[in-house]
Amino acid sequence: MTSSLKQHTDERALADLQREHGKALFSFLLGLTYGDRQRAEDLLQETLVRAWQHPEALASGHDSMRPWLFTVGRRLAIDARRARRSRPYEVGADALEHSALPDDHAERSVTALDVREAVRTLRGAHREVLTQVYFRGRSVAEASEALGIPAGTVKSRTCYALRALRKALHGYGLDTS
């Protein structure tokens, strides 16, 4: 067979393959790509390229090429997903423009004011314990001695005070559970 006739036969077989299985394969790949039409189309095209690169698969004598095509398409989708996961997430320039600067003094000042206001809302006993343990850096034993209360009371008041602060500072994404 001349190469021109062989190429024409390969093109016809590939066109028949796409006509017979293209829609079903595209729907299958669309599901694997979570509805991303562009990725599904790319995977469909790559699957058909693989079929063209492996004419022995076309001439295998199987009743249908669909299982082979679906297997190749699924493997390509898995490989593409793994490749995307191995690369760092890409962020567009517009997302960077709207993000806060790491050394944003105004943001830190606002946060400090919010924390101070939240601490003011605490009961006196809870506020005293937090002042000793967090703001003065004292241990539980040192805070216990300074406040004249048992160490267990320092621990429980600290726990309740932190819970109250989490509720008061809910807009900062703190876990409230």
Tab-separated table of N, CA and C in Angstrom:
chain	number	residue	atom	x	y	z
A	1	MET	N	0.858	-1.175	0.000
A	1	MET	CA	0.000	0.000	0.000
A	1	MET	C	0.904	1.237	0.000
A	2	THR	N	0.599	2.188	-0.842
A	2	THR	CA	1.409	3.400	-0.896
A	2	THR	C	1.147	4.228	0.348
A	3	SER	N	2.106	5.102	0.699
A	3	SER	CA	1.957	5.887	1.929
A	3	SER	C	0.791	6.856	1.825
A	4	SER	N	0.496	7.369	0.623
A	4	SER	CA	-0.630	8.287	0.441
A	4	SER	C	-1.952	7.572	0.712
A	5	LEU	N	-2.086	6.354	0.184
A	5	LEU	CA	-3.309	5.579	0.391
A	5	LEU	C	-3.433	5.171	1.867
A	6	LYS	N	-2.309	4.797	2.499
A	6	LYS	CA	-2.319	4.414	3.906
A	6	LYS	C	-2.726	5.606	4.775
A	7	GLN	N	-2.187	6.798	4.484
A	7	GLN	CA	-2.530	7.996	5.253
A	7	GLN	C	-4.007	8.315	5.089
A	8	HIS	N	-4.541	8.186	3.895
A	8	HIS	CA	-5.958	8.452	3.656
A	8	HIS	C	-6.822	7.465	4.444
A	9	THR	N	-6.401	6.192	4.484
A	9	THR	CA	-7.134	5.168	5.229
A	9	THR	C	-7.081	5.479	6.728
A	10	ASP	N	-5.898	5.884	7.240
A	10	ASP	CA	-5.763	6.237	8.654
A	10	ASP	C	-6.654	7.419	9.010
A	11	GLU	N	-6.694	8.419	8.157
A	11	GLU	CA	-7.521	9.595	8.405
A	11	GLU	C	-8.997	9.216	8.419
A	12	ARG	N	-9.395	8.360	7.491
A	12	ARG	CA	-10.789	7.922	7.438
A	12	ARG	C	-11.147	7.123	8.692
A	13	ALA	N	-10.260	6.218	9.107
A	13	ALA	CA	-10.515	5.409	10.307
A	13	ALA	C	-10.613	6.309	11.538
A	14	LEU	N	-9.758	7.307	11.606
A	14	LEU	CA	-9.781	8.230	12.743
A	14	LEU	C	-11.058	9.075	12.726
A	15	ALA	N	-11.470	9.518	11.548
A	15	ALA	CA	-12.710	10.294	11.442
A	15	ALA	C	-13.908	9.435	11.834
A	16	ASP	N	-13.905	8.174	11.398
A	16	ASP	CA	-14.989	7.259	11.777
A	16	ASP	C	-15.008	7.034	13.289
A	17	LEU	N	-13.812	6.897	13.858
A	17	LEU	CA	-13.697	6.706	15.295
A	17	LEU	C	-14.270	7.904	16.049
A	18	GLN	N	-13.937	9.101	15.614
A	18	GLN	CA	-14.438	10.306	16.274
A	18	GLN	C	-15.948	10.437	16.099
A	19	ARG	N	-16.436	10.140	14.925
A	19	ARG	CA	-17.875	10.248	14.675
A	19	ARG	C	-18.655	9.242	15.525
A	20	GLU	N	-18.121	8.037	15.660
A	20	GLU	CA	-18.824	6.984	16.382
A	20	GLU	C	-18.733	7.147	17.908
A	21	HIS	N	-17.591	7.582	18.420
A	21	HIS	CA	-17.372	7.597	19.864
A	21	HIS	C	-17.084	8.979	20.441
A	22	GLY	N	-16.963	9.995	19.610
A	22	GLY	CA	-16.559	11.323	20.058
A	22	GLY	C	-17.471	11.937	21.106
A	23	LYS	N	-18.785	11.902	20.870
A	23	LYS	CA	-19.720	12.531	21.822
A	23	LYS	C	-19.700	11.830	23.179
A	24	ALA	N	-19.723	10.508	23.146
A	24	ALA	CA	-19.720	9.749	24.405
A	24	ALA	C	-18.405	9.963	25.151
A	25	LEU	N	-17.298	9.968	24.428
A	25	LEU	CA	-15.997	10.178	25.057
A	25	LEU	C	-15.891	11.589	25.624
A	26	PHE	N	-16.399	12.573	24.881
A	26	PHE	CA	-16.369	13.955	25.369
A	26	PHE	C	-17.194	14.087	26.650
A	27	SER	N	-18.373	13.483	26.690
A	27	SER	CA	-19.209	13.532	27.896
A	27	SER	C	-18.498	12.890	29.078
A	28	PHE	N	-17.855	11.769	28.830
A	28	PHE	CA	-17.104	11.086	29.872
A	28	PHE	C	-15.967	11.968	30.397
A	29	LEU	N	-15.218	12.574	29.494
A	29	LEU	CA	-14.094	13.432	29.876
A	29	LEU	C	-14.574	14.719	30.545
A	30	LEU	N	-15.729	15.203	30.144
A	30	LEU	CA	-16.299	16.394	30.774
A	30	LEU	C	-16.586	16.118	32.250
A	31	GLY	N	-17.049	14.932	32.553
A	31	GLY	CA	-17.273	14.555	33.943
A	31	GLY	C	-15.975	14.446	34.724
A	32	LEU	N	-14.941	13.912	34.084
A	32	LEU	CA	-13.640	13.774	34.755
A	32	LEU	C	-12.971	15.122	34.998
A	33	THR	N	-13.326	16.128	34.207
A	33	THR	CA	-12.717	17.457	34.360
A	33	THR	C	-13.643	18.404	35.109
A	34	TYR	N	-14.664	17.866	35.754
A	34	TYR	CA	-15.611	18.663	36.553
A	34	TYR	C	-16.254	19.777	35.727
A	35	GLY	N	-16.602	19.439	34.483
A	35	GLY	CA	-17.323	20.385	33.643
A	35	GLY	C	-16.447	21.377	32.891
A	36	ASP	N	-15.147	21.238	32.935
A	36	ASP	CA	-14.247	22.143	32.217
A	36	ASP	C	-14.202	21.721	30.748
A	37	ARG	N	-14.971	22.419	29.923
A	37	ARG	CA	-15.100	22.057	28.508
A	37	ARG	C	-13.765	22.117	27.771
A	38	GLN	N	-12.967	23.122	28.059
A	38	GLN	CA	-11.687	23.266	27.367
A	38	GLN	C	-10.770	22.087	27.656
A	39	ARG	N	-10.680	21.702	28.917
A	39	ARG	CA	-9.829	20.549	29.270
A	39	ARG	C	-10.378	19.268	28.660
A	40	ALA	N	-11.689	19.116	28.682
A	40	ALA	CA	-12.297	17.913	28.106
A	40	ALA	C	-12.011	17.836	26.610
A	41	GLU	N	-12.095	18.967	25.914
A	41	GLU	CA	-11.796	18.983	24.476
A	41	GLU	C	-10.329	18.644	24.226
A	42	ASP	N	-9.441	19.192	25.056
A	42	ASP	CA	-8.012	18.882	24.920
A	42	ASP	C	-7.752	17.392	25.137
A	43	LEU	N	-8.401	16.833	26.150
A	43	LEU	CA	-8.223	15.401	26.432
A	43	LEU	C	-8.802	14.536	25.315
A	44	LEU	N	-9.928	14.951	24.762
A	44	LEU	CA	-10.524	14.223	23.637
A	44	LEU	C	-9.564	14.219	22.455
A	45	GLN	N	-9.022	15.378	22.149
A	45	GLN	CA	-8.086	15.478	21.029
A	45	GLN	C	-6.845	14.620	21.290
A	46	GLU	N	-6.313	14.673	22.493
A	46	GLU	CA	-5.130	13.881	22.825
A	46	GLU	C	-5.428	12.384	22.768
A	47	THR	N	-6.634	11.986	23.167
A	47	THR	CA	-7.024	10.577	23.096
A	47	THR	C	-7.056	10.114	21.647
A	48	LEU	N	-7.597	10.945	20.771
A	48	LEU	CA	-7.653	10.587	19.351
A	48	LEU	C	-6.256	10.583	18.729
A	49	VAL	N	-5.386	11.456	19.201
A	49	VAL	CA	-3.996	11.437	18.726
A	49	VAL	C	-3.342	10.121	19.128
A	50	ARG	N	-3.610	9.671	20.331
A	50	ARG	CA	-3.050	8.386	20.780
A	50	ARG	C	-3.580	7.237	19.916
A	51	ALA	N	-4.837	7.308	19.546
A	51	ALA	CA	-5.397	6.273	18.671
A	51	ALA	C	-4.692	6.298	17.319
A	52	TRP	N	-4.411	7.488	16.817
A	52	TRP	CA	-3.715	7.630	15.532
A	52	TRP	C	-2.276	7.126	15.648
A	53	GLN	N	-1.637	7.367	16.810
A	53	GLN	CA	-0.258	6.920	17.019
A	53	GLN	C	-0.159	5.406	17.215
A	54	HIS	N	-1.271	4.778	17.563
A	54	HIS	CA	-1.285	3.328	17.802
A	54	HIS	C	-2.296	2.657	16.869
A	55	PRO	N	-1.960	2.553	15.584
A	55	PRO	CA	-2.905	1.936	14.628
A	55	PRO	C	-3.191	0.474	14.949
A	56	GLU	N	-2.288	-0.160	15.695
A	56	GLU	CA	-2.529	-1.552	16.077
A	56	GLU	C	-3.765	-1.679	16.961
A	57	ALA	N	-4.076	-0.641	17.704
A	57	ALA	CA	-5.282	-0.657	18.533
A	57	ALA	C	-6.530	-0.612	17.656
A	58	LEU	N	-6.450	0.152	16.565
A	58	LEU	CA	-7.588	0.236	15.649
A	58	LEU	C	-7.812	-1.085	14.913
A	59	ALA	N	-6.727	-1.793	14.653
A	59	ALA	CA	-6.814	-3.048	13.904
A	59	ALA	C	-6.859	-4.265	14.816
A	60	SER	N	-7.246	-4.063	16.067
A	60	SER	CA	-7.215	-5.161	17.039
A	60	SER	C	-8.322	-6.182	16.837
A	61	GLY	N	-9.351	-5.835	16.100
A	61	GLY	CA	-10.435	-6.770	15.869
A	61	GLY	C	-11.477	-6.806	16.969
A	62	HIS	N	-11.411	-5.898	17.937
A	62	HIS	CA	-12.415	-5.834	18.997
A	62	HIS	C	-13.739	-5.345	18.425
A	63	ASP	N	-14.823	-5.716	19.081
A	63	ASP	CA	-16.147	-5.294	18.635
A	63	ASP	C	-16.285	-3.775	18.668
A	64	SER	N	-15.689	-3.153	19.686
A	64	SER	CA	-15.798	-1.712	19.829
A	64	SER	C	-14.482	-1.151	20.360
A	65	MET	N	-14.146	0.032	19.900
A	65	MET	CA	-12.949	0.724	20.372
A	65	MET	C	-13.249	1.560	21.620
A	66	ARG	N	-14.523	1.665	21.980
A	66	ARG	CA	-14.919	2.538	23.084
A	66	ARG	C	-14.189	2.228	24.390
A	67	PRO	N	-14.101	0.968	24.833
A	67	PRO	CA	-13.383	0.711	26.089
A	67	PRO	C	-11.925	1.186	26.044
A	68	TRP	N	-11.253	0.959	24.915
A	68	TRP	CA	-9.862	1.391	24.781
A	68	TRP	C	-9.777	2.911	24.836
A	69	LEU	N	-10.667	3.581	24.122
A	69	LEU	CA	-10.666	5.046	24.110
A	69	LEU	C	-10.949	5.622	25.505
A	70	PHE	N	-11.918	5.058	26.205
A	70	PHE	CA	-12.255	5.544	27.543
A	70	PHE	C	-11.091	5.323	28.517
A	71	THR	N	-10.415	4.198	28.387
A	71	THR	CA	-9.262	3.923	29.250
A	71	THR	C	-8.145	4.920	28.990
A	72	VAL	N	-7.850	5.155	27.719
A	72	VAL	CA	-6.802	6.116	27.368
A	72	VAL	C	-7.198	7.513	27.847
A	73	GLY	N	-8.442	7.902	27.623
A	73	GLY	CA	-8.910	9.221	28.055
A	73	GLY	C	-8.853	9.386	29.558
A	74	ARG	N	-9.260	8.361	30.294
A	74	ARG	CA	-9.217	8.415	31.762
A	74	ARG	C	-7.782	8.549	32.250
A	75	ARG	N	-6.873	7.786	31.653
A	75	ARG	CA	-5.465	7.866	32.066
A	75	ARG	C	-4.873	9.236	31.754
A	76	LEU	N	-5.237	9.801	30.615
A	76	LEU	CA	-4.762	11.145	30.277
A	76	LEU	C	-5.302	12.183	31.265
A	77	ALA	N	-6.567	12.029	31.664
A	77	ALA	CA	-7.159	12.959	32.632
A	77	ALA	C	-6.452	12.849	33.976
A	78	ILE	N	-6.144	11.639	34.395
A	78	ILE	CA	-5.433	11.435	35.663
A	78	ILE	C	-4.045	12.055	35.586
A	79	ASP	N	-3.339	11.809	34.487
A	79	ASP	CA	-1.999	12.380	34.322
A	79	ASP	C	-2.042	13.906	34.333
A	80	ALA	N	-3.044	14.490	33.671
A	80	ALA	CA	-3.166	15.949	33.632
A	80	ALA	C	-3.448	16.506	35.022
A	81	ARG	N	-4.306	15.836	35.789
A	81	ARG	CA	-4.611	16.288	37.147
A	81	ARG	C	-3.373	16.204	38.033
A	82	ARG	N	-2.627	15.137	37.913
A	82	ARG	CA	-1.393	14.992	38.699
A	82	ARG	C	-0.377	16.072	38.324
A	83	ALA	N	-0.289	16.370	37.045
A	83	ALA	CA	0.658	17.397	36.600
A	83	ALA	C	0.277	18.763	37.166
A	84	ARG	N	-1.020	19.070	37.200
A	84	ARG	CA	-1.459	20.353	37.758
A	84	ARG	C	-1.187	20.420	39.253
A	85	ARG	N	-1.340	19.301	39.953
A	85	ARG	CA	-1.099	19.285	41.398
A	85	ARG	C	0.380	19.450	41.726
A	86	SER	N	1.256	18.966	40.853
A	86	SER	CA	2.683	19.026	41.146
A	86	SER	C	3.249	20.419	40.936
A	87	ARG	N	2.524	21.257	40.191
A	87	ARG	CA	2.968	22.628	39.974
A	87	ARG	C	2.349	23.536	41.012
A	88	PRO	N	3.052	24.595	41.391
A	88	PRO	CA	2.447	25.547	42.332
A	88	PRO	C	1.241	26.226	41.702
A	89	TYR	N	0.314	26.614	42.544
A	89	TYR	CA	-0.904	27.275	42.090
A	89	TYR	C	-0.543	28.606	41.447
A	90	GLU	N	-1.095	28.859	40.271
A	90	GLU	CA	-0.813	30.099	39.564
A	90	GLU	C	-1.798	31.174	39.998
A	91	VAL	N	-1.264	32.348	40.293
A	91	VAL	CA	-2.091	33.469	40.721
A	91	VAL	C	-1.939	34.577	39.699
A	92	GLY	N	-3.058	35.087	39.235
A	92	GLY	CA	-3.025	36.175	38.269
A	92	GLY	C	-2.637	37.486	38.920
A	93	ALA	N	-2.208	38.433	38.089
A	93	ALA	CA	-1.771	39.738	38.593
A	93	ALA	C	-2.901	40.473	39.294
A	94	ASP	N	-4.136	40.307	38.820
A	94	ASP	CA	-5.256	41.012	39.440
A	94	ASP	C	-5.503	40.533	40.868
A	95	ALA	N	-5.244	39.261	41.158
A	95	ALA	CA	-5.411	38.749	42.521
A	95	ALA	C	-4.357	39.349	43.453
A	96	LEU	N	-3.167	39.562	42.930
A	96	LEU	CA	-2.107	40.141	43.749
A	96	LEU	C	-2.387	41.596	44.083
A	97	GLU	N	-3.042	42.312	43.170
A	97	GLU	CA	-3.349	43.712	43.415
A	97	GLU	C	-4.304	43.894	44.580
A	98	HIS	N	-5.191	42.922	44.804
A	98	HIS	CA	-6.214	43.040	45.835
A	98	HIS	C	-5.802	42.402	47.159
A	99	SER	N	-4.638	41.762	47.195
A	99	SER	CA	-4.220	41.118	48.438
A	99	SER	C	-3.531	42.125	49.353
A	100	ALA	N	-3.613	41.857	50.645
A	100	ALA	CA	-3.015	42.763	51.632
A	100	ALA	C	-1.496	42.619	51.613
A	101	LEU	N	-0.831	43.696	51.840
A	101	LEU	CA	0.620	43.662	51.914
A	101	LEU	C	1.035	43.004	53.225
A	102	PRO	N	2.132	42.256	53.219
A	102	PRO	CA	2.520	41.567	54.445
A	102	PRO	C	2.864	42.516	55.582
A	103	ASP	N	3.390	43.688	55.278
A	103	ASP	CA	3.763	44.636	56.316
A	103	ASP	C	2.817	45.824	56.326
A	104	ASP	N	1.540	45.559	56.324
A	104	ASP	CA	0.538	46.620	56.276
A	104	ASP	C	0.322	47.154	57.699
A	105	HIS	N	0.920	48.315	57.991
A	105	HIS	CA	0.850	48.888	59.339
A	105	HIS	C	-0.578	49.277	59.713
A	106	ALA	N	-1.323	49.773	58.752
A	106	ALA	CA	-2.705	50.165	59.044
A	106	ALA	C	-3.531	48.944	59.440
A	107	GLU	N	-3.337	47.843	58.734
A	107	GLU	CA	-4.078	46.617	59.045
A	107	GLU	C	-3.708	46.102	60.431
A	108	ARG	N	-2.424	46.136	60.769
A	108	ARG	CA	-2.007	45.693	62.102
A	108	ARG	C	-2.580	46.604	63.185
A	109	SER	N	-2.663	47.888	62.903
A	109	SER	CA	-3.217	48.825	63.889
A	109	SER	C	-4.695	48.561	64.130
A	110	VAL	N	-5.418	48.301	63.043
A	110	VAL	CA	-6.846	47.997	63.168
A	110	VAL	C	-7.038	46.702	63.943
A	111	THR	N	-6.220	45.704	63.647
A	111	THR	CA	-6.306	44.424	64.359
A	111	THR	C	-6.025	44.619	65.850
A	112	ALA	N	-5.006	45.406	66.164
A	112	ALA	CA	-4.675	45.663	67.569
A	112	ALA	C	-5.831	46.359	68.289
A	113	LEU	N	-6.455	47.318	67.618
A	113	LEU	CA	-7.606	47.992	68.221
A	113	LEU	C	-8.760	47.031	68.455
A	114	ASP	N	-9.001	46.147	67.477
A	114	ASP	CA	-10.073	45.162	67.628
A	114	ASP	C	-9.792	44.205	68.783
A	115	VAL	N	-8.543	43.787	68.927
A	115	VAL	CA	-8.184	42.875	70.019
A	115	VAL	C	-8.350	43.587	71.355
A	116	ARG	N	-7.892	44.826	71.436
A	116	ARG	CA	-8.056	45.575	72.697
A	116	ARG	C	-9.524	45.706	73.072
A	117	GLU	N	-10.356	46.028	72.088
A	117	GLU	CA	-11.789	46.172	72.361
A	117	GLU	C	-12.384	44.837	72.801
A	118	ALA	N	-11.960	43.738	72.167
A	118	ALA	CA	-12.465	42.421	72.546
A	118	ALA	C	-12.024	42.053	73.964
A	119	VAL	N	-10.806	42.400	74.341
A	119	VAL	CA	-10.317	42.122	75.700
A	119	VAL	C	-11.114	42.941	76.707
A	120	ARG	N	-11.487	44.166	76.346
A	120	ARG	CA	-12.285	45.001	77.260
A	120	ARG	C	-13.664	44.400	77.539
A	121	THR	N	-14.183	43.618	76.616
A	121	THR	CA	-15.515	43.031	76.808
A	121	THR	C	-15.490	41.840	77.766
A	122	LEU	N	-14.307	41.336	78.091
A	122	LEU	CA	-14.199	40.180	78.992
A	122	LEU	C	-14.527	40.571	80.429
A	123	ARG	N	-14.981	39.579	81.200
A	123	ARG	CA	-15.176	39.802	82.639
A	123	ARG	C	-13.819	40.114	83.264
A	124	GLY	N	-13.829	40.852	84.348
A	124	GLY	CA	-12.595	41.291	85.006
A	124	GLY	C	-11.635	40.168	85.333
A	125	ALA	N	-12.149	39.058	85.883
A	125	ALA	CA	-11.286	37.945	86.277
A	125	ALA	C	-10.605	37.331	85.049
A	126	HIS	N	-11.347	37.212	83.956
A	126	HIS	CA	-10.770	36.648	82.736
A	126	HIS	C	-9.734	37.592	82.131
A	127	ARG	N	-10.027	38.869	82.161
A	127	ARG	CA	-9.110	39.867	81.624
A	127	ARG	C	-7.798	39.856	82.424
A	128	GLU	N	-7.897	39.757	83.766
A	128	GLU	CA	-6.697	39.732	84.614
A	128	GLU	C	-5.806	38.536	84.289
A	129	VAL	N	-6.430	37.363	84.098
A	129	VAL	CA	-5.658	36.158	83.793
A	129	VAL	C	-4.951	36.303	82.451
A	130	LEU	N	-5.669	36.786	81.418
A	130	LEU	CA	-5.037	36.963	80.109
A	130	LEU	C	-3.904	37.980	80.167
A	131	THR	N	-4.097	39.019	80.931
A	131	THR	CA	-3.046	40.031	81.072
A	131	THR	C	-1.785	39.397	81.647
A	132	GLN	N	-1.951	38.568	82.666
A	132	GLN	CA	-0.796	37.929	83.306
A	132	GLN	C	-0.122	36.914	82.362
A	133	VAL	N	-0.918	36.049	81.772
A	133	VAL	CA	-0.360	34.935	81.002
A	133	VAL	C	0.132	35.371	79.620
A	134	TYR	N	-0.659	36.164	78.895
A	134	TYR	CA	-0.293	36.498	77.519
A	134	TYR	C	0.438	37.824	77.372
A	135	PHE	N	-0.004	38.846	78.060
A	135	PHE	CA	0.598	40.161	77.867
A	135	PHE	C	1.855	40.363	78.709
A	136	ARG	N	1.919	39.701	79.862
A	136	ARG	CA	3.125	39.807	80.701
A	136	ARG	C	4.011	38.576	80.573
A	137	GLY	N	3.528	37.549	79.872
A	137	GLY	CA	4.330	36.355	79.595
A	137	GLY	C	4.619	35.487	80.796
A	138	ARG	N	3.753	35.505	81.770
A	138	ARG	CA	3.975	34.709	82.979
A	138	ARG	C	3.476	33.287	82.798
A	139	SER	N	4.088	32.375	83.524
A	139	SER	CA	3.637	30.984	83.509
A	139	SER	C	2.352	30.885	84.335
A	140	VAL	N	1.721	29.723	84.287
A	140	VAL	CA	0.500	29.505	85.073
A	140	VAL	C	0.812	29.671	86.556
A	141	ALA	N	1.954	29.121	87.005
A	141	ALA	CA	2.327	29.216	88.423
A	141	ALA	C	2.577	30.669	88.821
A	142	GLU	N	3.258	31.413	87.979
A	142	GLU	CA	3.546	32.822	88.277
A	142	GLU	C	2.258	33.648	88.312
A	143	ALA	N	1.367	33.404	87.349
A	143	ALA	CA	0.093	34.117	87.329
A	143	ALA	C	-0.738	33.756	88.550
A	144	SER	N	-0.691	32.503	88.939
A	144	SER	CA	-1.414	32.040	90.122
A	144	SER	C	-0.933	32.784	91.369
A	145	GLU	N	0.368	32.912	91.494
A	145	GLU	CA	0.944	33.605	92.647
A	145	GLU	C	0.609	35.098	92.611
A	146	ALA	N	0.729	35.713	91.437
A	146	ALA	CA	0.471	37.155	91.313
A	146	ALA	C	-0.987	37.487	91.594
A	147	LEU	N	-1.901	36.618	91.178
A	147	LEU	CA	-3.334	36.884	91.360
A	147	LEU	C	-3.875	36.316	92.669
A	148	GLY	N	-3.106	35.440	93.315
A	148	GLY	CA	-3.552	34.845	94.572
A	148	GLY	C	-4.679	33.845	94.385
A	149	ILE	N	-4.658	33.120	93.276
A	149	ILE	CA	-5.681	32.096	92.998
A	149	ILE	C	-4.977	30.794	92.634
A	150	PRO	N	-5.657	29.641	92.753
A	150	PRO	CA	-5.034	28.359	92.405
A	150	PRO	C	-4.681	28.278	90.909
A	151	ALA	N	-3.671	27.450	90.598
A	151	ALA	CA	-3.224	27.276	89.216
A	151	ALA	C	-4.349	26.737	88.321
A	152	GLY	N	-5.160	25.838	88.853
A	152	GLY	CA	-6.284	25.298	88.073
A	152	GLY	C	-7.278	26.380	87.687
A	153	THR	N	-7.461	27.352	88.567
A	153	THR	CA	-8.362	28.467	88.270
A	153	THR	C	-7.774	29.340	87.168
A	154	VAL	N	-6.467	29.519	87.183
A	154	VAL	CA	-5.801	30.288	86.112
A	154	VAL	C	-6.041	29.591	84.774
A	155	LYS	N	-5.874	28.273	84.754
A	155	LYS	CA	-6.064	27.509	83.509
A	155	LYS	C	-7.505	27.610	83.006
A	156	SER	N	-8.469	27.406	83.896
A	156	SER	CA	-9.870	27.417	83.446
A	156	SER	C	-10.291	28.818	83.008
A	157	ARG	N	-9.870	29.852	83.735
A	157	ARG	CA	-10.227	31.218	83.333
A	157	ARG	C	-9.577	31.583	81.997
A	158	THR	N	-8.349	31.104	81.803
A	158	THR	CA	-7.677	31.344	80.520
A	158	THR	C	-8.468	30.691	79.394
A	159	CYS	N	-8.909	29.484	79.606
A	159	CYS	CA	-9.692	28.759	78.602
A	159	CYS	C	-10.979	29.502	78.270
A	160	TYR	N	-11.722	29.907	79.284
A	160	TYR	CA	-12.985	30.617	79.064
A	160	TYR	C	-12.751	31.992	78.432
A	161	ALA	N	-11.675	32.656	78.829
A	161	ALA	CA	-11.371	33.971	78.258
A	161	ALA	C	-11.045	33.849	76.768
A	162	LEU	N	-10.282	32.822	76.398
A	162	LEU	CA	-9.939	32.627	74.984
A	162	LEU	C	-11.168	32.282	74.152
A	163	ARG	N	-12.068	31.501	74.719
A	163	ARG	CA	-13.330	31.196	74.018
A	163	ARG	C	-14.120	32.471	73.767
A	164	ALA	N	-14.191	33.317	74.766
A	164	ALA	CA	-14.932	34.569	74.626
A	164	ALA	C	-14.270	35.472	73.582
A	165	LEU	N	-12.941	35.483	73.553
A	165	LEU	CA	-12.239	36.287	72.546
A	165	LEU	C	-12.495	35.767	71.138
A	166	ARG	N	-12.527	34.443	70.991
A	166	ARG	CA	-12.812	33.870	69.669
A	166	ARG	C	-14.180	34.333	69.161
A	167	LYS	N	-15.149	34.350	70.064
A	167	LYS	CA	-16.484	34.808	69.665
A	167	LYS	C	-16.472	36.290	69.333
A	168	ALA	N	-15.754	37.067	70.112
A	168	ALA	CA	-15.711	38.514	69.883
A	168	ALA	C	-14.948	38.865	68.606
A	169	LEU	N	-14.010	38.024	68.223
A	169	LEU	CA	-13.187	38.286	67.038
A	169	LEU	C	-13.558	37.354	65.883
A	170	HIS	N	-14.838	37.027	65.760
A	170	HIS	CA	-15.278	36.057	64.755
A	170	HIS	C	-14.943	36.477	63.328
A	171	GLY	N	-14.811	37.732	63.035
A	171	GLY	CA	-14.500	38.195	61.685
A	171	GLY	C	-13.066	37.937	61.267
A	172	TYR	N	-12.245	37.457	62.173
A	172	TYR	CA	-10.839	37.202	61.857
A	172	TYR	C	-10.590	35.757	61.451
A	173	GLY	N	-11.643	34.995	61.212
A	173	GLY	CA	-11.498	33.625	60.733
A	173	GLY	C	-11.017	32.649	61.783
A	174	LEU	N	-11.218	32.965	63.034
A	174	LEU	CA	-10.824	32.058	64.104
A	174	LEU	C	-11.856	30.967	64.237
A	175	ASP	N	-11.423	29.773	64.541
A	175	ASP	CA	-12.329	28.649	64.732
A	175	ASP	C	-13.112	28.860	66.023
A	176	THR	N	-14.436	28.849	65.930
A	176	THR	CA	-15.264	29.112	67.116
A	176	THR	C	-15.727	27.834	67.786
A	177	SER	N	-15.286	26.682	67.310
A	177	SER	CA	-15.729	25.433	67.936
A	177	SER	C	-14.898	25.094	69.132
